Amino acid sequence: MHDRGARDPGQHGGRRRPDVHGRRPMTAPSRPVKTRFCPSPTGLVHVGAMRTALFNWAHARHTGGTFVFRIEDTDAARDSEESYRHLLDCMRWLGMEWDEGPEVGGPNGPYRQSERAEVYRDVAGKLLASGHAYESFSTNEEVDARRRAAGQDPKLGYDNADRHLTDAQKQAFRDEGRAPVLRLAMPDEDVVWTDLVRGEVRFAAGSVPDFVLMRGNGAPLYPFTNPVDDALMGITDVLRGEDLLPSTPRQIALYRALTDIGVAQGTPRFGHLPLVFGDGNKKLSKRDPQSNFDVYRERGFLPEGLINYLALLGWAIADDRDVFSPAELVEAFDVTRVSANPARFDLKKAEAINATHLRALPVEEFLARVTPYLATAGLVAEPPTEEQARVLEAIAPLAQERMIVLSDAVGLLGFLFTEDVEIEPAAAEKQLGAGAGEVLDAAVAALQELPEWTTPAIETALKEALVEGLGRKPRQAFGPVRVAVSGRTVSPPLYESMELLGRDRTLARLAAARATATG
RNA sequence: GCCCCCAUCGUCUAGCGGUCCAGGACGCCGCCCUUUCAAGGCGGUAGCACGGGUUCGAACCCCGUUGGGGGCACCA
């Protein structure tokens, strides 16, 4: 039962692009699957990043493999401790526990690149000694000038000119005070790989210049640290955004060099996930408010709702269903069936999915999750008083099916926990205009002397007074009353709400609304 | 400019050569239920970018065009 890790994920379904031999373009993994999520702790947590994390996590869990969490904080200028902590918090909130990583440990630590300087220095030394990497002294200006002199586009970048410098030449540069960067010598052949989501991808030989592994000051760069750590940590499957696809040839070249010197045990499989777009036709940038993961959390998206929606960005569980639990996602996830085209983040759909999860929650669970939002808004005590708890319990099932996110409860239920209600201007405009006075008067008259203050009694009294008495359509009869009592056009069921509110507050609100009603 | 990726309803997708005059979901529209708003149920709207091949047969395979996107740092 634990052989899933050795199973070829491709066998779960067909494949988009069989190769010429009719085989699925995936090599069977020689080791159990090991994936990783390796964000940089800079600024806000990005929904696109969390989607990437989710796919890596789901792939590892589905195959019975291992999920590694690594922090790529090699850029001291941009990284922050706060961002780092927040990242861990977001991962845990979504329920994506990691098997190796910060605060959890593991055999290949440390898991923060800022603590791995020696590792990089060591590997860089080996690469240099073995001839896979070399010291390069050219400045950007010099490269640029050479390209122009040759009648070429300077955008072509570095020209590999320093590959074969003699010791004397190197010494001459050093004497000038120059500190060399370390570059990897790219192989002189096409780089081809079979992408887990895109099939065969090929970059022609010579199209990727020798790139920098280490700065002149000895600081390692991302294109170097990332594959080195993946190799040392035994990562088998790299699932990342399509924006990184152009850098994959470099990674693969480095991997081959690392394998050659015994640091890596082969090259991992790559899967380039579709980008996540925002409203425009552009990938969701960090600047885009839509990309901020926190806003969804704060609004009260459920972790399972957000996971569900995020998984839908490039993947489908079945042709006739798109609501599922995290466990179902893990059970069904197949990375080879991830779509290659960009996905737009559609808030409306995300909300619809979340609302479905919200309604599916057992009432007690719903109550437990919603209460903190009411407490934060100052509507109930923390924990709620006995009386508040009674009201909450009664209203929860009725509120649950009227909400999209947990924070909706503040607006929807606030009226039950305050003395006076604040009426929304738009609601007043719609329901407290001409004709409302008559309705409110009749409602007050009917309710004032009601022998018992119960939902059925209120219902009967109101229907008699407003529908039969005034001859109004229910829609017109109850609209003004609802707004007077709850302050909004959408509320929990009216009679139940009134019962919970009590006779005094109900009558007071009807009277208050009557005073402002224009007719 | 160069390199690369992508191309099915407005959006996310199913579709892996015949079962597709293309299925689901969100949105939108309508109806029903409820003598209450919402929710729910039912129905409707709308799509294979274009042009060439290959094939008895193409949304599915190949080529091209067009369109969109991404990347081209001693950032990650």
Coordinates of C-alpha atoms (C1' of nucleotides) in Angstrom, one line a residue:
Chain A
M1 CA 0.0 0.0 0.0
H2 CA 3.0 2.3 0.2
D3 CA 4.2 1.8 -3.3
R4 CA 2.4 4.8 -4.6
G5 CA 5.5 6.8 -4.5
A6 CA 7.1 4.5 -7.1
R7 CA 4.2 4.7 -9.3
D8 CA 4.3 6.7 -12.5
P9 CA 1.8 9.5 -12.0
G10 CA 1.2 9.5 -15.7
Q11 CA -0.7 6.2 -15.5
H12 CA -3.6 7.9 -13.9
G13 CA -4.9 9.3 -17.0
G14 CA -4.0 9.9 -20.6
R15 CA -1.5 12.3 -21.5
R16 CA -1.8 15.4 -23.6
R17 CA 1.2 14.7 -25.9
P18 CA 2.4 11.2 -26.4
D19 CA 5.8 11.1 -27.9
V20 CA 6.6 9.5 -31.2
H21 CA 6.7 6.1 -29.6
G22 CA 3.3 6.5 -28.2
R23 CA 4.6 6.5 -24.6
R24 CA 3.6 9.1 -22.2
P25 CA 6.4 11.7 -22.0
M26 CA 7.3 11.0 -18.5
T27 CA 10.2 9.0 -17.3
A28 CA 9.4 6.7 -14.4
P29 CA 10.8 8.2 -11.2
S30 CA 13.7 6.2 -9.9
R31 CA 13.0 7.5 -6.4
P32 CA 9.8 8.3 -4.4
V33 CA 8.5 11.7 -5.3
K34 CA 9.9 14.6 -3.4
T35 CA 8.7 18.1 -4.1
R36 CA 9.4 21.5 -2.6
F37 CA 8.0 25.0 -2.2
C38 CA 10.7 27.6 -2.0
P39 CA 9.4 31.1 -1.8
S40 CA 11.4 34.2 -1.0
P41 CA 10.2 36.0 2.1
T42 CA 9.8 39.4 0.5
G43 CA 6.6 41.4 1.0
L44 CA 3.2 40.0 0.8
V45 CA 2.2 36.4 0.2
H46 CA 1.0 36.0 -3.3
V47 CA -2.0 33.8 -4.3
G48 CA 0.0 32.6 -7.3
A49 CA 2.7 31.4 -5.0
M50 CA 0.2 29.6 -2.8
R51 CA -1.2 27.9 -5.9
T52 CA 2.3 26.7 -6.7
A53 CA 2.7 25.5 -3.2
L54 CA -0.6 23.7 -3.3
F55 CA 0.2 21.8 -6.5
N56 CA 3.6 20.7 -5.1
W57 CA 1.9 19.7 -1.8
A58 CA -0.9 17.8 -3.6
H59 CA 1.5 16.0 -5.9
A60 CA 3.7 14.9 -3.0
R61 CA 0.7 13.8 -0.9
H62 CA -1.0 12.0 -3.8
T63 CA 2.1 10.0 -4.6
G64 CA 2.9 9.3 -1.0
G65 CA 6.1 11.3 -1.4
T66 CA 7.7 14.0 0.6
F67 CA 7.0 17.8 0.6
V68 CA 9.9 20.1 1.4
F69 CA 9.5 23.7 2.4
R70 CA 12.6 25.9 1.9
I71 CA 13.1 29.6 2.3
E72 CA 15.1 31.3 -0.4
D73 CA 16.4 34.3 1.5
T74 CA 19.6 35.1 -0.2
D75 CA 18.6 38.7 -0.9
A76 CA 19.2 40.4 2.4
A77 CA 18.0 43.7 1.1
R78 CA 14.5 42.5 0.4
D79 CA 13.9 39.7 2.8
S80 CA 12.3 40.2 6.1
E81 CA 11.7 38.1 9.2
E82 CA 8.1 39.2 9.4
S83 CA 7.4 38.0 5.9
Y84 CA 9.1 34.7 6.7
R85 CA 6.9 34.1 9.7
H86 CA 3.8 35.1 7.7
L87 CA 4.7 32.6 5.0
L88 CA 4.8 29.8 7.5
D89 CA 1.5 30.9 9.0
C90 CA -0.2 31.0 5.6
M91 CA 1.0 27.5 4.8
R92 CA -0.2 26.1 8.0
W93 CA -3.5 27.9 7.8
L94 CA -4.2 26.3 4.5
G95 CA -3.3 23.0 6.0
M96 CA -0.2 22.4 3.9
E97 CA 2.1 20.8 6.4
W98 CA 5.6 20.1 5.2
D99 CA 7.7 17.1 6.0
E100 CA 11.0 18.9 5.9
G101 CA 11.6 22.6 6.4
P102 CA 11.7 25.4 8.9
E103 CA 10.5 24.6 12.5
V104 CA 10.2 21.0 11.4
G105 CA 13.7 20.2 10.5
G106 CA 14.8 17.2 8.4
P107 CA 17.9 15.5 7.2
N108 CA 19.0 18.1 4.7
G109 CA 18.8 21.3 6.7
P110 CA 19.2 24.1 7.3
Y111 CA 16.2 25.0 5.2
R112 CA 16.8 28.7 5.0
Q113 CA 19.3 29.6 2.4
S114 CA 20.7 32.5 4.5
E115 CA 22.1 29.7 6.7
R116 CA 23.7 27.7 3.9
A117 CA 26.5 30.0 2.8
E118 CA 29.1 27.3 3.4
V119 CA 27.3 24.8 1.3
Y120 CA 27.3 27.2 -1.7
R121 CA 30.9 28.2 -1.3
D122 CA 31.9 24.5 -1.2
V123 CA 29.9 23.6 -4.3
A124 CA 31.1 26.6 -6.2
G125 CA 34.7 25.6 -5.4
K126 CA 34.1 22.1 -6.8
L127 CA 32.5 23.5 -9.9
L128 CA 35.4 25.8 -10.5
A129 CA 38.0 23.1 -9.9
S130 CA 36.2 20.7 -12.2
G131 CA 36.1 23.2 -15.0
H132 CA 32.3 23.4 -15.2
A133 CA 32.5 27.0 -13.9
Y134 CA 34.9 29.7 -14.6
E135 CA 35.9 33.2 -13.4
S136 CA 34.6 36.0 -15.5
F137 CA 35.8 39.6 -15.4
S138 CA 33.7 41.3 -18.1
T139 CA 31.6 44.2 -17.0
N140 CA 28.1 44.7 -18.4
E141 CA 29.4 47.7 -20.3
E142 CA 32.2 45.7 -21.9
V143 CA 29.8 43.0 -23.0
D144 CA 27.4 45.5 -24.3
A145 CA 30.2 47.2 -26.3
R146 CA 31.3 44.0 -27.8
R147 CA 27.8 43.0 -28.9
R148 CA 27.4 46.4 -30.6
A149 CA 30.8 46.3 -32.2
A150 CA 29.8 42.9 -33.7
G151 CA 26.6 44.4 -35.0
Q152 CA 24.5 42.4 -32.5
D153 CA 21.6 43.2 -30.2
P154 CA 23.1 43.9 -26.8
K155 CA 20.0 42.2 -25.4
L156 CA 21.7 38.9 -26.3
G157 CA 23.6 39.4 -23.1
Y158 CA 26.9 38.0 -22.1
D159 CA 29.0 36.5 -24.9
N160 CA 31.0 33.8 -23.1
A161 CA 34.2 35.8 -23.8
D162 CA 35.9 34.9 -20.6
R163 CA 35.6 31.2 -20.9
H164 CA 39.3 30.6 -21.7
L165 CA 41.2 33.3 -20.0
T166 CA 44.8 32.5 -19.3
D167 CA 46.2 32.8 -15.8
A168 CA 48.1 35.9 -16.9
Q169 CA 44.9 37.6 -18.2
K170 CA 43.1 36.8 -15.0
Q171 CA 45.9 38.2 -12.9
A172 CA 45.9 41.3 -15.0
F173 CA 42.2 41.9 -14.3
R174 CA 42.8 41.3 -10.6
D175 CA 45.6 43.8 -10.6
E176 CA 43.1 46.3 -11.9
G177 CA 41.1 45.6 -8.8
R178 CA 38.4 43.6 -10.5
A179 CA 36.7 40.7 -8.6
P180 CA 35.4 38.0 -10.9
V181 CA 31.9 36.5 -10.9
L182 CA 31.6 32.8 -11.3
R183 CA 29.9 31.6 -14.4
L184 CA 28.7 28.2 -15.5
A185 CA 29.9 27.1 -18.9
M186 CA 26.8 26.1 -20.8
P187 CA 27.0 22.9 -22.8
D188 CA 27.2 23.2 -26.5
E189 CA 24.1 21.2 -27.3
D190 CA 20.4 21.7 -27.3
V191 CA 18.7 21.5 -23.9
V192 CA 15.6 19.3 -24.1
W193 CA 13.3 18.1 -21.4
T194 CA 9.9 16.5 -21.1
D195 CA 7.9 18.9 -19.1
L196 CA 5.3 17.3 -16.8
V197 CA 2.6 19.7 -18.0
R198 CA 3.9 20.8 -21.4
G199 CA 5.5 17.8 -23.0
E200 CA 8.8 18.3 -24.8
V201 CA 10.4 21.7 -24.5
R202 CA 13.6 22.5 -26.4
F203 CA 16.1 25.3 -26.3
A204 CA 18.7 25.5 -29.1
A205 CA 22.4 25.2 -28.2
G206 CA 23.9 28.6 -27.8
S207 CA 20.7 30.4 -27.0
V208 CA 21.5 30.6 -23.3
P209 CA 24.6 32.5 -22.3
D210 CA 26.9 31.3 -19.5
F211 CA 25.2 32.7 -16.4
V212 CA 26.4 33.9 -13.1
L213 CA 26.5 31.6 -10.1
M214 CA 28.2 33.9 -7.6
R215 CA 28.6 37.6 -7.5
G216 CA 32.0 39.2 -7.4
N217 CA 31.6 39.6 -3.7
G218 CA 31.1 35.9 -3.3
A219 CA 27.3 36.0 -2.7
P220 CA 25.5 33.1 -4.3
L221 CA 22.6 33.9 -6.7
Y222 CA 19.3 32.2 -7.1
P223 CA 20.0 30.3 -10.3
F224 CA 22.8 28.7 -8.4
T225 CA 21.4 28.1 -4.9
N226 CA 18.1 26.8 -6.1
P227 CA 19.4 23.8 -8.1
V228 CA 22.1 23.1 -5.6
D229 CA 19.6 22.9 -2.8
D230 CA 17.2 20.9 -4.9
A231 CA 20.0 18.5 -5.6
L232 CA 21.2 18.2 -2.0
M233 CA 17.7 17.8 -0.7
G234 CA 16.9 15.1 -3.3
I235 CA 14.0 16.9 -5.0
T236 CA 12.6 14.7 -7.8
D237 CA 9.8 16.9 -9.2
V238 CA 10.0 20.7 -9.6
L239 CA 6.6 22.3 -10.1
R240 CA 6.9 26.0 -10.6
G241 CA 5.4 28.9 -12.5
E242 CA 5.7 29.2 -16.2
D243 CA 7.5 32.4 -15.8
L244 CA 10.5 30.4 -14.8
L245 CA 10.5 28.2 -17.9
P246 CA 13.1 30.3 -19.7
S247 CA 15.6 29.7 -16.9
T248 CA 15.1 25.9 -16.9
P249 CA 17.9 25.2 -19.5
R250 CA 20.3 26.9 -17.1
Q251 CA 19.0 24.8 -14.2
I252 CA 19.4 21.6 -16.2
A253 CA 22.9 22.5 -17.3
L254 CA 23.8 23.2 -13.8
Y255 CA 22.2 19.9 -12.7
R256 CA 24.3 18.0 -15.1
A257 CA 27.5 19.6 -13.9
L258 CA 26.4 18.9 -10.3
T259 CA 25.7 15.3 -11.2
D260 CA 29.1 15.1 -12.9
I261 CA 30.9 16.2 -9.7
G262 CA 28.8 14.0 -7.5
V263 CA 26.7 16.6 -5.8
A264 CA 23.5 15.7 -7.6
Q265 CA 22.1 12.3 -8.4
G266 CA 20.5 13.2 -11.7
T267 CA 18.2 15.9 -13.0
P268 CA 14.7 16.3 -11.6
R269 CA 11.5 16.3 -13.7
F270 CA 10.1 19.8 -14.3
G271 CA 6.5 20.8 -14.5
H272 CA 5.7 24.4 -15.5
L273 CA 2.4 25.5 -14.1
P274 CA 0.2 28.0 -15.9
L275 CA 0.4 31.6 -14.8
V276 CA -2.3 33.1 -12.8
F277 CA -3.8 36.2 -14.4
G278 CA -5.7 39.0 -12.7
D279 CA -8.4 41.1 -14.3
G280 CA -6.1 42.3 -17.0
N281 CA -4.3 40.1 -19.5
K282 CA -1.2 40.0 -17.3
K283 CA 0.2 37.7 -14.7
L284 CA -0.9 38.7 -11.2
S285 CA 1.9 40.9 -9.9
K286 CA 2.8 41.6 -6.4
R287 CA 1.5 45.1 -6.9
D288 CA -1.9 43.9 -7.8
P289 CA -4.3 44.0 -4.7
Q290 CA -6.0 40.9 -6.0
S291 CA -2.7 39.0 -5.5
N292 CA -2.6 39.5 -1.8
F293 CA -3.4 36.2 -0.1
D294 CA -4.2 38.0 3.2
V295 CA -7.3 39.7 1.9
Y296 CA -9.0 36.4 1.2
R297 CA -8.1 35.2 4.6
E298 CA -9.2 38.3 6.3
R299 CA -12.5 38.3 4.5
G300 CA -13.2 34.9 5.9
F301 CA -12.6 32.5 3.0
L302 CA -12.3 29.0 4.4
P303 CA -9.0 27.3 3.9
E304 CA -10.8 24.4 2.2
G305 CA -12.7 26.8 0.0
L306 CA -9.6 28.7 -1.1
I307 CA -7.7 25.4 -1.7
N308 CA -10.6 24.2 -3.8
Y309 CA -10.6 27.3 -5.9
L310 CA -6.8 27.6 -6.2
A311 CA -6.7 24.0 -7.4
L312 CA -9.2 24.8 -10.1
L313 CA -6.7 27.3 -11.6
G314 CA -5.2 24.9 -14.1
W315 CA -6.7 21.6 -12.9
A316 CA -10.1 19.9 -12.9
I317 CA -11.1 17.0 -10.7
A318 CA -13.8 15.7 -13.1
D319 CA -15.8 16.8 -16.1
D320 CA -19.0 17.3 -14.1
R321 CA -17.9 18.5 -10.7
D322 CA -15.7 21.3 -9.2
V323 CA -16.4 21.3 -5.5
F324 CA -14.1 19.0 -3.5
S325 CA -12.3 18.7 -0.2
P326 CA -8.6 18.9 0.3
A327 CA -8.6 15.1 0.9
E328 CA -10.4 14.6 -2.4
L329 CA -7.9 16.8 -4.1
V330 CA -5.0 14.8 -2.8
E331 CA -6.7 11.6 -3.8
A332 CA -7.3 12.7 -7.3
F333 CA -4.5 15.1 -8.1
D334 CA -2.5 14.2 -11.2
V335 CA 0.2 16.8 -12.2
T336 CA 0.3 15.5 -15.8
R337 CA -3.3 16.6 -16.2
V338 CA -2.6 20.2 -15.3
S339 CA -3.6 22.6 -18.0
A340 CA -0.9 24.5 -19.9
N341 CA -2.8 27.7 -20.4
P342 CA -2.9 30.7 -18.2
A343 CA -5.8 30.9 -15.7
R344 CA -7.6 34.0 -14.7
F345 CA -8.4 34.5 -11.0
D346 CA -12.1 34.9 -11.0
L347 CA -13.3 36.3 -7.6
K348 CA -16.9 35.5 -8.3
K349 CA -16.2 31.9 -8.9
A350 CA -13.9 31.8 -5.9
E351 CA -16.7 33.2 -3.8
A352 CA -19.2 30.7 -5.1
I353 CA -16.9 27.8 -4.3
N354 CA -16.3 29.2 -0.9
A355 CA -20.0 29.7 -0.2
T356 CA -20.6 26.1 -1.1
H357 CA -18.0 25.0 1.4
L358 CA -19.4 27.3 4.0
R359 CA -22.9 25.9 3.7
A360 CA -21.6 22.4 3.9
L361 CA -20.0 23.0 7.3
P362 CA -21.7 21.3 10.3
V363 CA -23.4 24.1 12.2
E364 CA -21.2 23.8 15.3
E365 CA -18.2 24.1 13.1
F366 CA -19.6 27.1 11.3
L367 CA -20.4 28.7 14.6
A368 CA -16.9 28.2 15.8
R369 CA -15.4 29.8 12.8
V370 CA -17.7 32.7 12.6
T371 CA -17.7 33.7 16.2
P372 CA -14.2 35.3 16.1
Y373 CA -15.3 37.6 13.3
L374 CA -18.2 38.8 15.4
A375 CA -15.9 39.2 18.4
T376 CA -13.4 41.1 16.5
A377 CA -16.1 43.5 15.3
G378 CA -17.1 44.0 18.9
L379 CA -20.5 42.5 18.5
V380 CA -20.1 39.6 20.9
A381 CA -17.8 39.0 23.9
E382 CA -14.9 36.7 23.6
P383 CA -16.1 34.1 24.6
P384 CA -19.8 35.1 24.0
T385 CA -22.0 35.6 27.0
E386 CA -24.7 33.0 27.7
E387 CA -27.3 35.1 26.1
Q388 CA -25.2 35.8 23.0
A389 CA -24.4 32.1 22.7
R390 CA -28.1 31.4 22.8
V391 CA -28.8 33.8 20.0
L392 CA -25.8 32.6 18.0
E393 CA -26.9 29.0 18.2
A394 CA -30.4 29.9 17.0
I395 CA -29.4 32.1 14.2
A396 CA -26.4 30.1 12.9
P397 CA -28.2 27.7 10.6
L398 CA -30.2 30.5 9.1
A399 CA -27.2 32.7 8.6
Q400 CA -25.0 30.0 7.1
E401 CA -26.9 29.8 3.9
R402 CA -26.9 33.5 3.3
M403 CA -23.1 34.1 3.5
I404 CA -20.2 33.9 1.1
V405 CA -17.3 34.5 3.5
L406 CA -17.2 34.5 7.3
S407 CA -16.9 38.2 7.6
D408 CA -20.3 38.6 6.0
A409 CA -21.7 37.6 9.5
V410 CA -20.7 41.0 10.8
G411 CA -23.1 42.8 8.5
L412 CA -25.7 40.1 8.4
L413 CA -26.0 39.4 12.2
G414 CA -24.9 42.7 13.7
F415 CA -28.4 43.9 14.2
L416 CA -29.0 41.1 16.7
F417 CA -26.2 42.2 19.0
T418 CA -26.8 45.9 19.2
E419 CA -29.4 48.1 20.9
D420 CA -30.2 50.2 17.9
V421 CA -29.8 49.2 14.3
E422 CA -28.0 51.3 11.7
I423 CA -30.0 51.2 8.5
E424 CA -28.0 51.0 5.3
P425 CA -28.8 54.0 3.1
A426 CA -29.4 51.9 0.1
A427 CA -31.8 49.7 2.0
A428 CA -33.7 52.7 3.4
E429 CA -33.9 54.2 -0.1
K430 CA -35.4 51.0 -1.4
Q431 CA -37.8 50.0 1.3
L432 CA -38.5 53.0 3.6
G433 CA -40.0 55.3 0.9
A434 CA -43.6 55.9 -0.1
G435 CA -46.0 53.5 1.6
A436 CA -43.6 52.3 4.2
G437 CA -45.2 54.3 7.0
E438 CA -48.5 52.5 6.6
V439 CA -46.8 49.1 6.8
L440 CA -44.8 50.0 9.8
D441 CA -47.8 51.4 11.7
A442 CA -49.7 48.2 11.0
A443 CA -46.8 46.1 12.1
V444 CA -46.5 47.9 15.3
A445 CA -50.2 47.7 16.0
A446 CA -50.2 44.0 15.3
L447 CA -47.2 43.2 17.4
Q448 CA -47.7 45.4 20.4
E449 CA -50.4 43.3 22.0
L450 CA -49.3 39.9 20.8
P451 CA -49.9 37.5 23.7
E452 CA -46.8 35.4 23.0
W453 CA -43.6 36.5 21.3
T454 CA -42.8 33.5 19.2
T455 CA -41.9 33.0 15.6
P456 CA -45.3 31.4 14.6
A457 CA -47.2 34.1 16.5
I458 CA -45.2 36.9 14.9
E459 CA -45.7 35.3 11.5
T460 CA -49.4 35.0 11.8
A461 CA -49.9 38.5 13.2
L462 CA -47.8 40.1 10.5
K463 CA -49.4 38.2 7.7
E464 CA -52.8 39.1 8.9
A465 CA -52.0 42.7 9.4
L466 CA -50.0 43.4 6.3
V467 CA -51.0 40.9 3.7
E468 CA -54.6 40.5 4.5
G469 CA -55.2 43.7 6.4
L470 CA -53.4 46.1 4.0
G471 CA -53.9 43.9 1.0
R472 CA -50.2 44.1 0.1
K473 CA -48.1 41.7 -1.8
P474 CA -45.8 39.8 0.6
R475 CA -42.8 41.4 -1.1
Q476 CA -44.1 44.9 -0.4
A477 CA -45.4 44.0 3.0
F478 CA -42.2 42.5 4.5
G479 CA -39.6 44.7 2.8
P480 CA -40.0 47.7 5.1
V481 CA -40.3 45.6 8.2
R482 CA -37.1 43.7 7.3
V483 CA -35.1 46.9 6.8
A484 CA -36.5 48.5 9.9
V485 CA -35.5 45.5 12.0
S486 CA -32.2 44.4 10.4
G487 CA -31.1 47.5 8.6
R488 CA -30.6 45.6 5.4
T489 CA -32.6 44.2 2.5
V490 CA -31.0 40.7 3.0
S491 CA -31.3 39.3 6.5
P492 CA -31.9 36.0 8.3
P493 CA -35.5 35.0 8.2
L494 CA -37.7 37.8 9.5
Y495 CA -39.9 36.2 12.1
E496 CA -37.1 34.2 13.7
S497 CA -35.0 37.4 13.8
M498 CA -37.7 39.3 15.5
E499 CA -38.2 36.6 18.1
L500 CA -34.5 36.6 18.9
L501 CA -34.4 40.4 19.0
G502 CA -37.3 40.5 21.5
R503 CA -40.4 42.6 21.5
D504 CA -39.0 45.7 23.0
R505 CA -36.1 46.2 20.5
T506 CA -38.3 45.1 17.6
L507 CA -41.0 47.7 18.4
A508 CA -38.4 50.4 19.0
R509 CA -36.9 49.8 15.6
L510 CA -40.2 49.8 13.9
A511 CA -41.0 53.1 15.5
A512 CA -37.6 54.5 14.7
A513 CA -38.0 53.5 11.1
R514 CA -41.5 54.9 11.0
A515 CA -40.1 58.3 12.1
T516 CA -37.8 58.4 9.1
A517 CA -40.1 56.9 6.6
T518 CA -41.2 59.3 4.0
G519 CA -44.7 57.9 3.6
Chain B
rG1 C1' 14.6 42.7 -31.1
rC2 C1' 15.7 37.6 -29.5
rC3 C1' 14.2 33.0 -27.1
rC4 C1' 10.1 30.2 -25.2
rC5 C1' 5.0 29.0 -23.8
rC6 C1' -0.2 29.1 -24.9
rA7 C1' -4.9 29.0 -28.1
rU8 C1' -12.7 25.1 -26.6
rC9 C1' -18.7 29.6 -24.2
rG10 C1' -17.4 36.5 -21.0
rU11 C1' -14.3 33.4 -17.2
rC12 C1' -12.3 28.4 -15.3
rU13 C1' -12.4 24.0 -17.7
rA14 C1' -14.0 18.4 -19.8
rG15 C1' -12.6 16.6 -24.4
rC16 C1' -6.5 12.3 -25.7
rG17 C1' -9.2 10.7 -34.1
rG18 C1' -15.6 8.4 -34.8
rU19 C1' -19.9 8.0 -28.8
rC20 C1' -19.4 16.2 -29.8
rC21 C1' -24.8 19.8 -34.5
rA22 C1' -18.9 19.9 -28.0
rG23 C1' -20.2 18.4 -21.4
rG24 C1' -19.7 20.8 -16.4
rA25 C1' -19.0 25.2 -13.3
rC26 C1' -19.0 30.7 -12.3
rG27 C1' -21.4 34.9 -14.4
rC28 C1' -25.8 36.7 -16.8
rC29 C1' -31.2 36.1 -18.1
rG30 C1' -35.9 33.7 -17.1
rC31 C1' -39.2 30.4 -14.4
rC32 C1' -40.5 27.6 -9.9
rC33 C1' -40.6 27.1 -4.6
rU34 C1' -41.4 30.3 -0.2
rU35 C1' -48.2 34.9 1.0
rU36 C1' -40.5 37.3 3.7
rC37 C1' -35.1 38.9 1.4
rA38 C1' -31.5 35.2 0.6
rA39 C1' -30.6 30.2 -0.3
rG40 C1' -32.4 26.1 -3.3
rG41 C1' -34.6 23.7 -7.8
rC42 C1' -35.4 24.0 -13.1
rG43 C1' -34.4 26.1 -17.9
rG44 C1' -31.9 29.5 -21.2
rU45 C1' -27.6 32.4 -23.2
rA46 C1' -22.8 31.7 -25.2
rG47 C1' -17.3 28.6 -27.5
rC48 C1' -13.6 24.6 -30.8
rA49 C1' -9.1 31.9 -33.6
rC50 C1' -7.9 31.4 -39.0
rG51 C1' -5.7 28.8 -43.3
rG52 C1' -3.6 24.6 -45.2
rG53 C1' -2.5 19.5 -44.8
rU54 C1' -2.8 14.0 -42.8
rU55 C1' -7.1 10.6 -42.5
rC56 C1' -12.8 7.1 -44.7
rG57 C1' -13.4 10.6 -40.5
rA58 C1' -10.2 16.2 -36.7
rA59 C1' -12.0 20.4 -31.3
rC60 C1' -8.4 16.4 -30.9
rC61 C1' -2.4 14.9 -35.2
rC62 C1' 1.2 18.1 -38.5
rC63 C1' 2.6 22.9 -40.7
rG64 C1' 1.7 28.0 -41.2
rU65 C1' -0.8 32.6 -40.0
rU66 C1' -2.9 35.5 -36.4
rG67 C1' -3.7 36.6 -31.5
rG68 C1' -2.3 36.5 -26.3
rG69 C1' 1.4 35.7 -22.6
rG70 C1' 6.2 34.9 -20.3
rG71 C1' 11.5 35.6 -20.1
rC72 C1' 15.9 38.0 -21.6
rA73 C1' 20.3 41.2 -14.1
rC74 C1' 26.3 40.4 -10.2
rC75 C1' 16.5 40.1 -8.2
rA76 C1' 14.1 35.8 -6.9

